[in-house]
Protein backbone atom coordinates (compact mmCIF):
# COMPACT_ATOMS: atom_id res chain seq x y z
CA UNK A 1 0.00 0.00 0.00
CA UNK A 2 1.15 3.56 -0.71
CA UNK A 3 2.44 5.65 2.18
CA UNK A 4 1.21 8.94 3.59
CA UNK A 5 3.13 11.91 4.99
CA UNK A 6 1.72 14.12 7.72
CA UNK A 7 3.22 16.83 9.94
CA UNK A 8 4.18 15.57 13.36
CA UNK A 9 2.15 18.16 15.22
CA UNK A 10 -0.13 21.16 14.86
CA UNK A 11 -1.46 23.67 17.35
CA UNK A 12 -4.80 25.44 17.39
CA UNK A 13 -7.11 27.47 19.59
CA UNK A 14 -10.72 26.68 20.46
CA UNK A 15 -13.14 27.96 17.84
CA UNK A 16 -10.65 27.96 15.01
CA UNK A 17 -10.99 25.96 11.80
CA UNK A 18 -8.09 23.53 11.50
CA UNK A 19 -6.64 22.18 8.27
CA UNK A 20 -4.72 18.91 8.64
CA UNK A 21 -2.70 18.08 5.52
CA UNK A 22 -1.78 14.65 4.20
CA UNK A 23 0.45 13.84 1.25
CA UNK A 24 0.06 10.57 -0.66
CA UNK A 25 1.98 11.08 -3.89
CA UNK A 26 2.01 7.39 -4.88
CA UNK A 27 -1.64 6.64 -4.21
CA UNK A 28 -3.20 3.98 -6.44
CA UNK A 29 -6.50 4.36 -8.21
CA UNK A 30 -8.26 1.87 -5.95
CA UNK A 31 -6.96 3.25 -2.64
CA UNK A 32 -9.37 5.07 -0.36
CA UNK A 33 -8.24 7.88 1.95
CA UNK A 34 -9.33 7.23 5.53
CA UNK A 35 -8.97 9.47 8.57
CA UNK A 36 -9.02 8.22 12.14
CA UNK A 37 -8.24 9.98 15.39
CA UNK A 38 -7.09 8.65 18.72
CA UNK A 39 -6.90 10.08 22.20
CA UNK A 40 -4.82 8.45 24.95
CA UNK A 41 -6.27 5.35 26.61
CA UNK A 42 -8.99 4.90 23.97
CA UNK A 43 -9.27 3.07 20.69
CA UNK A 44 -9.06 4.97 17.40
CA UNK A 45 -12.23 6.65 16.19
CA UNK A 46 -13.31 6.84 12.56
CA UNK A 47 -13.56 10.40 11.25
CA UNK A 48 -14.24 10.16 7.52
CA UNK A 49 -13.08 8.67 4.24
CA UNK A 50 -13.19 9.37 0.53
CA UNK A 51 -12.00 8.20 -2.86
CA UNK A 52 -12.15 11.12 -5.30
CA UNK A 53 -14.89 13.51 -4.29
CA UNK A 54 -14.78 15.80 -1.28
CA UNK A 55 -16.86 14.45 1.58
CA UNK A 56 -18.49 15.98 4.62
CA UNK A 57 -20.08 14.66 7.78
CA UNK A 58 -20.85 15.90 11.26
CA UNK A 59 -17.21 15.68 12.30
CA UNK A 60 -15.20 17.03 9.40
CA UNK A 61 -14.83 18.00 5.76
CA UNK A 62 -12.39 16.02 3.62
CA UNK A 63 -10.93 17.88 0.68
CA UNK A 64 -9.21 15.67 -1.89
CA UNK A 65 -6.95 17.18 -4.54
CA UNK A 66 -8.03 16.61 -8.13
CA UNK A 67 -4.91 14.47 -8.78
CA UNK A 68 -5.54 12.62 -5.46
CA UNK A 69 -1.92 13.10 -4.40
CA UNK A 70 -2.89 15.03 -1.31
CA UNK A 71 -5.85 15.62 0.94
CA UNK A 72 -6.82 17.92 3.78
CA UNK A 73 -9.00 17.15 6.75
CA UNK A 74 -10.84 20.30 7.80
CA UNK A 75 -12.17 20.52 11.35
CA UNK A 76 -14.52 23.48 11.81
CA UNK A 77 -14.68 25.30 15.14
CA UNK A 78 -12.46 22.93 17.09
CA UNK A 79 -13.01 22.33 20.78
CA UNK A 80 -10.77 20.85 23.47
CA UNK A 81 -12.40 17.47 22.70
CA UNK A 82 -10.85 17.53 19.23
CA UNK A 83 -7.32 17.29 20.62
CA UNK A 84 -6.03 13.94 19.39
CA UNK A 85 -3.61 12.23 17.03
CA UNK A 86 -5.11 12.28 13.54
CA UNK A 87 -4.10 9.46 11.20
CA UNK A 88 -4.39 9.67 7.42
CA UNK A 89 -4.45 6.11 6.03
CA UNK A 90 -4.66 4.65 2.54
CA UNK A 91 -6.72 1.48 2.25
CA UNK A 92 -7.16 -0.53 -0.91
CA UNK A 93 -10.70 -1.18 -2.02
CA UNK A 94 -11.64 -4.79 -1.29
CA UNK A 95 -8.83 -5.17 1.24
CA UNK A 96 -9.41 -5.41 4.95
CA UNK A 97 -5.91 -4.29 5.87
CA UNK A 98 -5.70 -0.97 7.77
CA UNK A 99 -2.16 0.23 8.57
CA UNK A 100 -1.58 3.27 10.79
CA UNK A 101 1.24 5.78 10.35
CA UNK A 102 2.47 8.14 13.05
CA UNK A 103 -0.20 10.77 12.41
CA UNK A 104 -0.45 14.44 13.39
CA UNK A 105 -0.82 15.34 17.02
CA UNK A 106 -3.34 18.18 17.22
CA UNK A 107 -3.17 20.35 20.33
CA UNK A 108 -6.11 22.63 21.12
CA UNK A 109 -5.73 25.40 23.64
CA UNK A 110 -8.47 27.44 25.29
CA UNK B 1 -25.15 -1.74 18.93
CA UNK B 2 -21.99 -0.51 17.17
CA UNK B 3 -19.59 -1.37 19.94
CA UNK B 4 -16.67 -3.72 20.01
CA UNK B 5 -16.31 -5.20 23.46
CA UNK B 6 -13.01 -6.22 24.97
CA UNK B 7 -12.41 -8.13 28.16
CA UNK B 8 -10.76 -7.55 30.45
CA UNK B 9 -9.96 -3.82 30.32
CA UNK B 10 -6.84 -4.32 32.42
CA UNK B 11 -4.74 -7.44 32.80
CA UNK B 12 -1.65 -8.21 34.81
CA UNK B 13 0.49 -11.13 33.69
CA UNK B 14 3.72 -12.74 34.86
CA UNK B 15 6.71 -13.16 32.60
CA UNK B 16 6.62 -16.55 30.95
CA UNK B 17 2.90 -17.11 31.56
CA UNK B 18 0.22 -17.28 28.88
CA UNK B 19 -2.24 -14.47 28.21
CA UNK B 20 -5.62 -14.71 26.50
CA UNK B 21 -7.56 -11.60 25.48
CA UNK B 22 -11.18 -11.70 24.34
CA UNK B 23 -13.11 -9.54 21.89
CA UNK B 24 -16.70 -9.60 20.66
CA UNK B 25 -18.97 -7.69 18.29
CA UNK B 26 -22.61 -8.10 17.31
CA UNK B 27 -22.54 -6.12 14.06
CA UNK B 28 -22.10 -9.24 11.91
CA UNK B 29 -18.80 -7.90 10.64
CA UNK B 30 -16.76 -10.24 8.47
CA UNK B 31 -13.39 -8.88 9.56
CA UNK B 32 -11.90 -8.70 13.06
CA UNK B 33 -8.51 -7.20 13.86
CA UNK B 34 -5.97 -7.09 16.68
CA UNK B 35 -3.60 -4.17 17.10
CA UNK B 36 -0.86 -3.47 19.64
CA UNK B 37 -0.50 0.11 20.85
CA UNK B 38 2.46 1.36 22.88
CA UNK B 39 2.79 4.90 24.27
CA UNK B 40 3.74 7.52 21.67
CA UNK B 41 3.56 4.95 18.88
CA UNK B 42 0.97 4.31 16.20
CA UNK B 43 -1.25 1.25 16.57
CA UNK B 44 0.51 -1.74 15.02
CA UNK B 45 -1.53 -4.32 13.15
CA UNK B 46 -0.80 -7.80 14.51
CA UNK B 47 -3.31 -9.91 12.61
CA UNK B 48 -6.82 -9.96 11.26
CA UNK B 49 -9.49 -12.48 10.36
CA UNK B 50 -11.47 -12.11 7.19
CA UNK B 51 -14.30 -14.52 7.85
CA UNK B 52 -12.45 -17.66 8.97
CA UNK B 53 -9.15 -16.82 7.25
CA UNK B 54 -6.38 -15.61 9.53
CA UNK B 55 -3.87 -13.09 8.17
CA UNK B 56 -0.83 -12.38 10.32
CA UNK B 57 1.73 -9.66 9.77
CA UNK B 58 5.16 -11.06 8.98
CA UNK B 59 6.94 -9.85 12.12
CA UNK B 60 4.23 -11.12 14.47
CA UNK B 61 3.87 -14.55 12.94
CA UNK B 62 5.24 -16.60 15.79
CA UNK B 63 4.53 -14.30 18.71
CA UNK B 64 0.74 -14.15 18.66
CA UNK B 65 -1.96 -16.74 18.07
CA UNK B 66 -5.62 -16.11 17.50
CA UNK B 67 -8.88 -17.95 17.12
CA UNK B 68 -12.31 -16.99 15.86
CA UNK B 69 -14.77 -19.71 16.88
CA UNK B 70 -17.71 -17.81 15.38
CA UNK B 71 -18.47 -14.53 13.62
CA UNK B 72 -18.86 -12.58 16.86
CA UNK B 73 -15.83 -13.61 18.90
CA UNK B 74 -12.10 -13.38 18.46
CA UNK B 75 -9.26 -14.03 20.89
CA UNK B 76 -5.60 -13.09 21.01
CA UNK B 77 -3.25 -15.53 22.69
CA UNK B 78 0.29 -15.00 23.88
CA UNK B 79 1.91 -18.31 24.79
CA UNK B 80 4.69 -16.91 26.97
CA UNK B 81 4.49 -13.26 27.91
CA UNK B 82 7.63 -11.15 27.97
CA UNK B 83 8.12 -7.64 29.33
CA UNK B 84 8.01 -6.32 25.75
CA UNK B 85 4.38 -7.43 25.45
CA UNK B 86 3.24 -4.75 27.88
CA UNK B 87 0.97 -2.54 25.78
CA UNK B 88 -2.63 -1.73 24.99
CA UNK B 89 -4.24 -4.35 22.75
CA UNK B 90 -7.00 -3.05 20.52
CA UNK B 91 -9.61 -5.20 18.88
CA UNK B 92 -11.55 -3.88 15.91
CA UNK B 93 -14.09 -5.07 13.38
CA UNK B 94 -15.51 -4.03 10.03
CA UNK B 95 -17.13 -5.05 6.80
CA UNK B 96 -14.90 -4.66 3.76
CA UNK B 97 -14.80 -1.08 2.46
CA UNK B 98 -16.59 0.38 5.45
CA UNK B 99 -15.32 2.06 8.59
CA UNK B 100 -13.44 0.04 11.16
CA UNK B 101 -14.87 0.11 14.68
CA UNK B 102 -12.43 -0.13 17.57
CA UNK B 103 -12.90 -1.36 21.11
CA UNK B 104 -11.60 0.50 24.14
CA UNK B 105 -8.64 -1.83 24.45
CA UNK B 106 -7.11 -4.12 27.04
CA UNK B 107 -4.15 -2.69 28.89
CA UNK B 108 -1.71 -5.56 29.47
CA UNK B 109 1.08 -5.18 32.00
CA UNK B 110 3.68 -7.93 32.18
CA UNK B 111 5.78 -8.13 35.33
CSV table of C-alpha atoms in Angstrom, one decimal:
chain,number,residue,atom,x,y,z
A,1,UNK,CA,0.0,0.0,0.0
A,2,UNK,CA,1.1,3.6,-0.7
A,3,UNK,CA,2.4,5.7,2.2
A,4,UNK,CA,1.2,8.9,3.6
A,5,UNK,CA,3.1,11.9,5.0
A,6,UNK,CA,1.7,14.1,7.7
A,7,UNK,CA,3.2,16.8,9.9
A,8,UNK,CA,4.2,15.6,13.4
A,9,UNK,CA,2.1,18.2,15.2
A,10,UNK,CA,-0.1,21.2,14.9
A,11,UNK,CA,-1.5,23.7,17.3
A,12,UNK,CA,-4.8,25.4,17.4
A,13,UNK,CA,-7.1,27.5,19.6
A,14,UNK,CA,-10.7,26.7,20.5
A,15,UNK,CA,-13.1,28.0,17.8
A,16,UNK,CA,-10.6,28.0,15.0
A,17,UNK,CA,-11.0,26.0,11.8
A,18,UNK,CA,-8.1,23.5,11.5
A,19,UNK,CA,-6.6,22.2,8.3
A,20,UNK,CA,-4.7,18.9,8.6
A,21,UNK,CA,-2.7,18.1,5.5
A,22,UNK,CA,-1.8,14.6,4.2
A,23,UNK,CA,0.5,13.8,1.3
A,24,UNK,CA,0.1,10.6,-0.7
A,25,UNK,CA,2.0,11.1,-3.9
A,26,UNK,CA,2.0,7.4,-4.9
A,27,UNK,CA,-1.6,6.6,-4.2
A,28,UNK,CA,-3.2,4.0,-6.4
A,29,UNK,CA,-6.5,4.4,-8.2
A,30,UNK,CA,-8.3,1.9,-5.9
A,31,UNK,CA,-7.0,3.3,-2.6
A,32,UNK,CA,-9.4,5.1,-0.4
A,33,UNK,CA,-8.2,7.9,2.0
A,34,UNK,CA,-9.3,7.2,5.5
A,35,UNK,CA,-9.0,9.5,8.6
A,36,UNK,CA,-9.0,8.2,12.1
A,37,UNK,CA,-8.2,10.0,15.4
A,38,UNK,CA,-7.1,8.6,18.7
A,39,UNK,CA,-6.9,10.1,22.2
A,40,UNK,CA,-4.8,8.4,24.9
A,41,UNK,CA,-6.3,5.4,26.6
A,42,UNK,CA,-9.0,4.9,24.0
A,43,UNK,CA,-9.3,3.1,20.7
A,44,UNK,CA,-9.1,5.0,17.4
A,45,UNK,CA,-12.2,6.7,16.2
A,46,UNK,CA,-13.3,6.8,12.6
A,47,UNK,CA,-13.6,10.4,11.2
A,48,UNK,CA,-14.2,10.2,7.5
A,49,UNK,CA,-13.1,8.7,4.2
A,50,UNK,CA,-13.2,9.4,0.5
A,51,UNK,CA,-12.0,8.2,-2.9
A,52,UNK,CA,-12.1,11.1,-5.3
A,53,UNK,CA,-14.9,13.5,-4.3
A,54,UNK,CA,-14.8,15.8,-1.3
A,55,UNK,CA,-16.9,14.4,1.6
A,56,UNK,CA,-18.5,16.0,4.6
A,57,UNK,CA,-20.1,14.7,7.8
A,58,UNK,CA,-20.8,15.9,11.3
A,59,UNK,CA,-17.2,15.7,12.3
A,60,UNK,CA,-15.2,17.0,9.4
A,61,UNK,CA,-14.8,18.0,5.8
A,62,UNK,CA,-12.4,16.0,3.6
A,63,UNK,CA,-10.9,17.9,0.7
A,64,UNK,CA,-9.2,15.7,-1.9
A,65,UNK,CA,-7.0,17.2,-4.5
A,66,UNK,CA,-8.0,16.6,-8.1
A,67,UNK,CA,-4.9,14.5,-8.8
A,68,UNK,CA,-5.5,12.6,-5.5
A,69,UNK,CA,-1.9,13.1,-4.4
A,70,UNK,CA,-2.9,15.0,-1.3
A,71,UNK,CA,-5.9,15.6,0.9
A,72,UNK,CA,-6.8,17.9,3.8
A,73,UNK,CA,-9.0,17.2,6.8
A,74,UNK,CA,-10.8,20.3,7.8
A,75,UNK,CA,-12.2,20.5,11.3
A,76,UNK,CA,-14.5,23.5,11.8
A,77,UNK,CA,-14.7,25.3,15.1
A,78,UNK,CA,-12.5,22.9,17.1
A,79,UNK,CA,-13.0,22.3,20.8
A,80,UNK,CA,-10.8,20.9,23.5
A,81,UNK,CA,-12.4,17.5,22.7
A,82,UNK,CA,-10.8,17.5,19.2
A,83,UNK,CA,-7.3,17.3,20.6
A,84,UNK,CA,-6.0,13.9,19.4
A,85,UNK,CA,-3.6,12.2,17.0
A,86,UNK,CA,-5.1,12.3,13.5
A,87,UNK,CA,-4.1,9.5,11.2
A,88,UNK,CA,-4.4,9.7,7.4
A,89,UNK,CA,-4.5,6.1,6.0
A,90,UNK,CA,-4.7,4.7,2.5
A,91,UNK,CA,-6.7,1.5,2.2
A,92,UNK,CA,-7.2,-0.5,-0.9
A,93,UNK,CA,-10.7,-1.2,-2.0
A,94,UNK,CA,-11.6,-4.8,-1.3
A,95,UNK,CA,-8.8,-5.2,1.2
A,96,UNK,CA,-9.4,-5.4,5.0
A,97,UNK,CA,-5.9,-4.3,5.9
A,98,UNK,CA,-5.7,-1.0,7.8
A,99,UNK,CA,-2.2,0.2,8.6
A,100,UNK,CA,-1.6,3.3,10.8
A,101,UNK,CA,1.2,5.8,10.3
A,102,UNK,CA,2.5,8.1,13.1
A,103,UNK,CA,-0.2,10.8,12.4
A,104,UNK,CA,-0.4,14.4,13.4
A,105,UNK,CA,-0.8,15.3,17.0
A,106,UNK,CA,-3.3,18.2,17.2
A,107,UNK,CA,-3.2,20.3,20.3
A,108,UNK,CA,-6.1,22.6,21.1
A,109,UNK,CA,-5.7,25.4,23.6
A,110,UNK,CA,-8.5,27.4,25.3
B,1,UNK,CA,-25.1,-1.7,18.9
B,2,UNK,CA,-22.0,-0.5,17.2
B,3,UNK,CA,-19.6,-1.4,19.9
B,4,UNK,CA,-16.7,-3.7,20.0
B,5,UNK,CA,-16.3,-5.2,23.5
B,6,UNK,CA,-13.0,-6.2,25.0
B,7,UNK,CA,-12.4,-8.1,28.2
B,8,UNK,CA,-10.8,-7.6,30.5
B,9,UNK,CA,-10.0,-3.8,30.3
B,10,UNK,CA,-6.8,-4.3,32.4
B,11,UNK,CA,-4.7,-7.4,32.8
B,12,UNK,CA,-1.6,-8.2,34.8
B,13,UNK,CA,0.5,-11.1,33.7
B,14,UNK,CA,3.7,-12.7,34.9
B,15,UNK,CA,6.7,-13.2,32.6
B,16,UNK,CA,6.6,-16.6,30.9
B,17,UNK,CA,2.9,-17.1,31.6
B,18,UNK,CA,0.2,-17.3,28.9
B,19,UNK,CA,-2.2,-14.5,28.2
B,20,UNK,CA,-5.6,-14.7,26.5
B,21,UNK,CA,-7.6,-11.6,25.5
B,22,UNK,CA,-11.2,-11.7,24.3
B,23,UNK,CA,-13.1,-9.5,21.9
B,24,UNK,CA,-16.7,-9.6,20.7
B,25,UNK,CA,-19.0,-7.7,18.3
B,26,UNK,CA,-22.6,-8.1,17.3
B,27,UNK,CA,-22.5,-6.1,14.1
B,28,UNK,CA,-22.1,-9.2,11.9
B,29,UNK,CA,-18.8,-7.9,10.6
B,30,UNK,CA,-16.8,-10.2,8.5
B,31,UNK,CA,-13.4,-8.9,9.6
B,32,UNK,CA,-11.9,-8.7,13.1
B,33,UNK,CA,-8.5,-7.2,13.9
B,34,UNK,CA,-6.0,-7.1,16.7
B,35,UNK,CA,-3.6,-4.2,17.1
B,36,UNK,CA,-0.9,-3.5,19.6
B,37,UNK,CA,-0.5,0.1,20.9
B,38,UNK,CA,2.5,1.4,22.9
B,39,UNK,CA,2.8,4.9,24.3
B,40,UNK,CA,3.7,7.5,21.7
B,41,UNK,CA,3.6,4.9,18.9
B,42,UNK,CA,1.0,4.3,16.2
B,43,UNK,CA,-1.3,1.3,16.6
B,44,UNK,CA,0.5,-1.7,15.0
B,45,UNK,CA,-1.5,-4.3,13.2
B,46,UNK,CA,-0.8,-7.8,14.5
B,47,UNK,CA,-3.3,-9.9,12.6
B,48,UNK,CA,-6.8,-10.0,11.3
B,49,UNK,CA,-9.5,-12.5,10.4
B,50,UNK,CA,-11.5,-12.1,7.2
B,51,UNK,CA,-14.3,-14.5,7.9
B,52,UNK,CA,-12.4,-17.7,9.0
B,53,UNK,CA,-9.2,-16.8,7.3
B,54,UNK,CA,-6.4,-15.6,9.5
B,55,UNK,CA,-3.9,-13.1,8.2
B,56,UNK,CA,-0.8,-12.4,10.3
B,57,UNK,CA,1.7,-9.7,9.8
B,58,UNK,CA,5.2,-11.1,9.0
B,59,UNK,CA,6.9,-9.9,12.1
B,60,UNK,CA,4.2,-11.1,14.5
B,61,UNK,CA,3.9,-14.6,12.9
B,62,UNK,CA,5.2,-16.6,15.8
B,63,UNK,CA,4.5,-14.3,18.7
B,64,UNK,CA,0.7,-14.2,18.7
B,65,UNK,CA,-2.0,-16.7,18.1
B,66,UNK,CA,-5.6,-16.1,17.5
B,67,UNK,CA,-8.9,-17.9,17.1
B,68,UNK,CA,-12.3,-17.0,15.9
B,69,UNK,CA,-14.8,-19.7,16.9
B,70,UNK,CA,-17.7,-17.8,15.4
B,71,UNK,CA,-18.5,-14.5,13.6
B,72,UNK,CA,-18.9,-12.6,16.9
B,73,UNK,CA,-15.8,-13.6,18.9
B,74,UNK,CA,-12.1,-13.4,18.5
B,75,UNK,CA,-9.3,-14.0,20.9
B,76,UNK,CA,-5.6,-13.1,21.0
B,77,UNK,CA,-3.3,-15.5,22.7
B,78,UNK,CA,0.3,-15.0,23.9
B,79,UNK,CA,1.9,-18.3,24.8
B,80,UNK,CA,4.7,-16.9,27.0
B,81,UNK,CA,4.5,-13.3,27.9
B,82,UNK,CA,7.6,-11.1,28.0
B,83,UNK,CA,8.1,-7.6,29.3
B,84,UNK,CA,8.0,-6.3,25.8
B,85,UNK,CA,4.4,-7.4,25.5
B,86,UNK,CA,3.2,-4.7,27.9
B,87,UNK,CA,1.0,-2.5,25.8
B,88,UNK,CA,-2.6,-1.7,25.0
B,89,UNK,CA,-4.2,-4.3,22.7
B,90,UNK,CA,-7.0,-3.0,20.5
B,91,UNK,CA,-9.6,-5.2,18.9
B,92,UNK,CA,-11.6,-3.9,15.9
B,93,UNK,CA,-14.1,-5.1,13.4
B,94,UNK,CA,-15.5,-4.0,10.0
B,95,UNK,CA,-17.1,-5.0,6.8
B,96,UNK,CA,-14.9,-4.7,3.8
B,97,UNK,CA,-14.8,-1.1,2.5
B,98,UNK,CA,-16.6,0.4,5.5
B,99,UNK,CA,-15.3,2.1,8.6
B,100,UNK,CA,-13.4,0.0,11.2
B,101,UNK,CA,-14.9,0.1,14.7
B,102,UNK,CA,-12.4,-0.1,17.6
B,103,UNK,CA,-12.9,-1.4,21.1
B,104,UNK,CA,-11.6,0.5,24.1
B,105,UNK,CA,-8.6,-1.8,24.5
B,106,UNK,CA,-7.1,-4.1,27.0
B,107,UNK,CA,-4.1,-2.7,28.9
B,108,UNK,CA,-1.7,-5.6,29.5
B,109,UNK,CA,1.1,-5.2,32.0
B,110,UNK,CA,3.7,-7.9,32.2
B,111,UNK,CA,5.8,-8.1,35.3
